[in-house]
Amino acid sequence: MTVRQPNSRTCFICGRENPFGLKASWVSDRKSGEVRSQLVIPEHFNGYPGVVHGGVITALLDEAMARSVLVEGGFDDMLVTAKLEVAFRRPTPTDTPVVAVARLVKRIGNRAIAEAELRLADGTIAARAEAT
């Protein structure tokens, strides 16, 4: 069963009213324990022509991992990132559908470890991340 997660007004990643943001919508899938967002990253977020800037990819994966705690909880469970590691495996093209997927690996008290992937339309993993 998937449940839509709430969005904020001004967040760079999910803000509905942020004219410069990605406006990503997120769903929790309790069965798989994952949070997902399908989106198309516009060309104005490129680094090189036709390729999404790595900082934008990092921000998207960071948001996904932060939201992974919401799969089983509420906004009171939100955490902030203390450490983030990203591995870029393939260029991510702009103006092409992608899926950000994250899952909570472990939670102990007020600390958590999460992992995320950015997948291209054919399922190829363009980037992976892990955060504490």
PDB file of C-alpha atoms in Angstrom:
ATOM      1  CA  MET A   1       0.000   0.000   0.000  1.00  0.00           C
ATOM      2  CA  THR A   2       1.377   3.411  -0.939  1.00  0.00           C
ATOM      3  CA  VAL A   3       0.628   6.587   0.986  1.00  0.00           C
ATOM      4  CA  ARG A   4       1.357  10.081  -0.300  1.00  0.00           C
ATOM      5  CA  GLN A   5       3.707  12.057   1.931  1.00  0.00           C
ATOM      6  CA  PRO A   6       3.035  15.752   2.614  1.00  0.00           C
ATOM      7  CA  ASN A   7       4.987  18.480   0.848  1.00  0.00           C
ATOM      8  CA  SER A   8       6.136  21.809   2.223  1.00  0.00           C
ATOM      9  CA  ARG A   9       5.486  25.194   0.695  1.00  0.00           C
ATOM     10  CA  THR A  10       9.026  26.400   0.041  1.00  0.00           C
ATOM     11  CA  CYS A  11      11.424  23.423   0.168  1.00  0.00           C
ATOM     12  CA  PHE A  12      13.876  23.335  -2.760  1.00  0.00           C
ATOM     13  CA  ILE A  13      13.057  19.672  -3.416  1.00  0.00           C
ATOM     14  CA  CYS A  14       9.345  19.299  -2.551  1.00  0.00           C
ATOM     15  CA  GLY A  15       8.020  22.842  -2.152  1.00  0.00           C
ATOM     16  CA  ARG A  16       4.829  23.351  -4.135  1.00  0.00           C
ATOM     17  CA  GLU A  17       5.253  27.137  -4.073  1.00  0.00           C
ATOM     18  CA  ASN A  18       9.002  27.306  -4.736  1.00  0.00           C
ATOM     19  CA  PRO A  19       9.326  28.610  -8.303  1.00  0.00           C
ATOM     20  CA  PHE A  20      12.969  27.460  -8.445  1.00  0.00           C
ATOM     21  CA  GLY A  21      12.502  23.987  -6.917  1.00  0.00           C
ATOM     22  CA  LEU A  22      11.924  20.463  -8.203  1.00  0.00           C
ATOM     23  CA  LYS A  23       8.382  20.105  -6.773  1.00  0.00           C
ATOM     24  CA  ALA A  24       8.975  16.410  -6.098  1.00  0.00           C
ATOM     25  CA  SER A  25       6.013  14.404  -4.770  1.00  0.00           C
ATOM     26  CA  TRP A  26       6.782  11.492  -2.452  1.00  0.00           C
ATOM     27  CA  VAL A  27       4.974   8.255  -1.635  1.00  0.00           C
ATOM     28  CA  SER A  28       5.649   5.799   1.171  1.00  0.00           C
ATOM     29  CA  ASP A  29       5.412   2.113   0.348  1.00  0.00           C
ATOM     30  CA  ARG A  30       5.049   0.319   3.670  1.00  0.00           C
ATOM     31  CA  LYS A  31       5.243  -3.133   2.091  1.00  0.00           C
ATOM     32  CA  SER A  32       8.708  -2.511   0.618  1.00  0.00           C
ATOM     33  CA  GLY A  33       9.745  -0.034   3.346  1.00  0.00           C
ATOM     34  CA  GLU A  34      10.676   2.524   0.687  1.00  0.00           C
ATOM     35  CA  VAL A  35       9.886   6.125  -0.145  1.00  0.00           C
ATOM     36  CA  ARG A  36       9.790   7.108  -3.829  1.00  0.00           C
ATOM     37  CA  SER A  37       9.470  10.092  -6.099  1.00  0.00           C
ATOM     38  CA  GLN A  38       9.085   9.980  -9.868  1.00  0.00           C
ATOM     39  CA  LEU A  39      10.033  13.230 -11.533  1.00  0.00           C
ATOM     40  CA  VAL A  40      11.617  14.913 -14.519  1.00  0.00           C
ATOM     41  CA  ILE A  41      14.501  17.233 -13.654  1.00  0.00           C
ATOM     42  CA  PRO A  42      14.314  20.301 -15.919  1.00  0.00           C
ATOM     43  CA  GLU A  43      17.194  21.488 -18.064  1.00  0.00           C
ATOM     44  CA  HIS A  44      17.811  24.587 -15.917  1.00  0.00           C
ATOM     45  CA  PHE A  45      19.226  22.205 -13.261  1.00  0.00           C
ATOM     46  CA  ASN A  46      22.049  21.049 -15.524  1.00  0.00           C
ATOM     47  CA  GLY A  47      25.763  21.150 -14.840  1.00  0.00           C
ATOM     48  CA  TYR A  48      26.892  20.325 -18.362  1.00  0.00           C
ATOM     49  CA  PRO A  49      24.339  20.736 -21.144  1.00  0.00           C
ATOM     50  CA  GLY A  50      21.815  17.910 -20.888  1.00  0.00           C
ATOM     51  CA  VAL A  51      23.216  16.500 -17.623  1.00  0.00           C
ATOM     52  CA  VAL A  52      21.796  17.152 -14.130  1.00  0.00           C
ATOM     53  CA  HIS A  53      24.184  18.962 -11.774  1.00  0.00           C
ATOM     54  CA  GLY A  54      25.638  16.640  -9.111  1.00  0.00           C
ATOM     55  CA  GLY A  55      24.585  18.998  -6.319  1.00  0.00           C
ATOM     56  CA  VAL A  56      20.955  18.726  -7.408  1.00  0.00           C
ATOM     57  CA  ILE A  57      21.200  14.930  -7.446  1.00  0.00           C
ATOM     58  CA  THR A  58      22.771  15.009  -3.975  1.00  0.00           C
ATOM     59  CA  ALA A  59      19.990  17.246  -2.634  1.00  0.00           C
ATOM     60  CA  LEU A  60      17.324  14.946  -4.099  1.00  0.00           C
ATOM     61  CA  LEU A  61      18.902  11.829  -2.551  1.00  0.00           C
ATOM     62  CA  ASP A  62      19.335  13.627   0.787  1.00  0.00           C
ATOM     63  CA  GLU A  63      15.625  14.516   0.813  1.00  0.00           C
ATOM     64  CA  ALA A  64      14.690  10.938  -0.051  1.00  0.00           C
ATOM     65  CA  MET A  65      16.739   9.542   2.828  1.00  0.00           C
ATOM     66  CA  ALA A  66      15.351  12.082   5.295  1.00  0.00           C
ATOM     67  CA  ARG A  67      11.850  11.047   4.201  1.00  0.00           C
ATOM     68  CA  SER A  68      12.604   7.340   4.661  1.00  0.00           C
ATOM     69  CA  VAL A  69      11.847   7.703   8.387  1.00  0.00           C
ATOM     70  CA  LEU A  70       8.308   8.817   7.444  1.00  0.00           C
ATOM     71  CA  VAL A  71       7.424   5.423   5.953  1.00  0.00           C
ATOM     72  CA  GLU A  72       6.510   4.157   9.432  1.00  0.00           C
ATOM     73  CA  GLY A  73       6.311   7.447  11.343  1.00  0.00           C
ATOM     74  CA  GLY A  74       5.247  11.049  11.136  1.00  0.00           C
ATOM     75  CA  PHE A  75       6.899  14.424  10.756  1.00  0.00           C
ATOM     76  CA  ASP A  76       7.943  14.309  14.425  1.00  0.00           C
ATOM     77  CA  ASP A  77      10.324  11.531  13.343  1.00  0.00           C
ATOM     78  CA  MET A  78      12.182  13.716  10.814  1.00  0.00           C
ATOM     79  CA  LEU A  79      15.939  13.866  11.248  1.00  0.00           C
ATOM     80  CA  VAL A  80      18.687  16.058   9.821  1.00  0.00           C
ATOM     81  CA  THR A  81      21.717  14.761   7.933  1.00  0.00           C
ATOM     82  CA  ALA A  82      24.991  14.493   9.828  1.00  0.00           C
ATOM     83  CA  LYS A  83      26.997  12.654   7.166  1.00  0.00           C
ATOM     84  CA  LEU A  84      26.274  12.023   3.489  1.00  0.00           C
ATOM     85  CA  GLU A  85      28.182  10.009   0.908  1.00  0.00           C
ATOM     86  CA  VAL A  86      27.187   9.918  -2.768  1.00  0.00           C
ATOM     87  CA  ALA A  87      28.580   7.746  -5.550  1.00  0.00           C
ATOM     88  CA  PHE A  88      27.782   8.932  -9.073  1.00  0.00           C
ATOM     89  CA  ARG A  89      27.651   5.966 -11.443  1.00  0.00           C
ATOM     90  CA  ARG A  90      26.215   7.430 -14.668  1.00  0.00           C
ATOM     91  CA  PRO A  91      25.326  10.887 -15.938  1.00  0.00           C
ATOM     92  CA  THR A  92      21.687  11.745 -15.216  1.00  0.00           C
ATOM     93  CA  PRO A  93      20.076  13.380 -18.234  1.00  0.00           C
ATOM     94  CA  THR A  94      17.838  16.418 -17.788  1.00  0.00           C
ATOM     95  CA  ASP A  95      14.243  16.400 -19.083  1.00  0.00           C
ATOM     96  CA  THR A  96      14.059  12.615 -18.641  1.00  0.00           C
ATOM     97  CA  PRO A  97      11.971  10.626 -16.116  1.00  0.00           C
ATOM     98  CA  VAL A  98      13.908   9.437 -13.058  1.00  0.00           C
ATOM     99  CA  VAL A  99      12.935   7.772  -9.781  1.00  0.00           C
ATOM    100  CA  ALA A 100      14.483   8.539  -6.396  1.00  0.00           C
ATOM    101  CA  VAL A 101      14.104   5.615  -3.967  1.00  0.00           C
ATOM    102  CA  ALA A 102      15.217   5.465  -0.317  1.00  0.00           C
ATOM    103  CA  ARG A 103      14.940   3.087   2.595  1.00  0.00           C
ATOM    104  CA  LEU A 104      15.780   3.220   6.268  1.00  0.00           C
ATOM    105  CA  VAL A 105      18.566   0.750   7.042  1.00  0.00           C
ATOM    106  CA  LYS A 106      18.743   1.121  10.821  1.00  0.00           C
ATOM    107  CA  ARG A 107      17.426   3.407  13.520  1.00  0.00           C
ATOM    108  CA  ILE A 108      18.735   3.641  17.072  1.00  0.00           C
ATOM    109  CA  GLY A 109      17.212   6.401  19.194  1.00  0.00           C
ATOM    110  CA  ASN A 110      17.700   9.746  17.479  1.00  0.00           C
ATOM    111  CA  ARG A 111      20.158   8.378  14.892  1.00  0.00           C
ATOM    112  CA  ALA A 112      19.449   6.558  11.672  1.00  0.00           C
ATOM    113  CA  ILE A 113      21.225   5.177   8.638  1.00  0.00           C
ATOM    114  CA  ALA A 114      19.458   5.388   5.292  1.00  0.00           C
ATOM    115  CA  GLU A 115      20.356   4.618   1.702  1.00  0.00           C
ATOM    116  CA  ALA A 116      19.010   5.919  -1.595  1.00  0.00           C
ATOM    117  CA  GLU A 117      19.309   5.494  -5.343  1.00  0.00           C
ATOM    118  CA  LEU A 118      18.479   7.626  -8.335  1.00  0.00           C
ATOM    119  CA  ARG A 119      17.258   5.363 -11.141  1.00  0.00           C
ATOM    120  CA  LEU A 120      16.909   6.182 -14.804  1.00  0.00           C
ATOM    121  CA  ALA A 121      13.761   5.152 -16.702  1.00  0.00           C
ATOM    122  CA  ASP A 122      15.347   1.838 -17.776  1.00  0.00           C
ATOM    123  CA  GLY A 123      16.239   0.991 -14.153  1.00  0.00           C
ATOM    124  CA  THR A 124      19.922   1.897 -14.454  1.00  0.00           C
ATOM    125  CA  ILE A 125      21.265   3.344 -11.200  1.00  0.00           C
ATOM    126  CA  ALA A 126      22.710   6.785 -11.892  1.00  0.00           C
ATOM    127  CA  ALA A 127      23.708   7.564  -8.282  1.00  0.00           C
ATOM    128  CA  ARG A 128      23.669   5.937  -4.844  1.00  0.00           C
ATOM    129  CA  ALA A 129      23.902   7.531  -1.431  1.00  0.00           C
ATOM    130  CA  GLU A 130      24.137   6.639   2.230  1.00  0.00           C
ATOM    131  CA  ALA A 131      23.504   9.025   5.101  1.00  0.00           C
ATOM    132  CA  THR A 132      23.577   9.146   8.868  1.00  0.00           C
TER     133      THR A 132
END
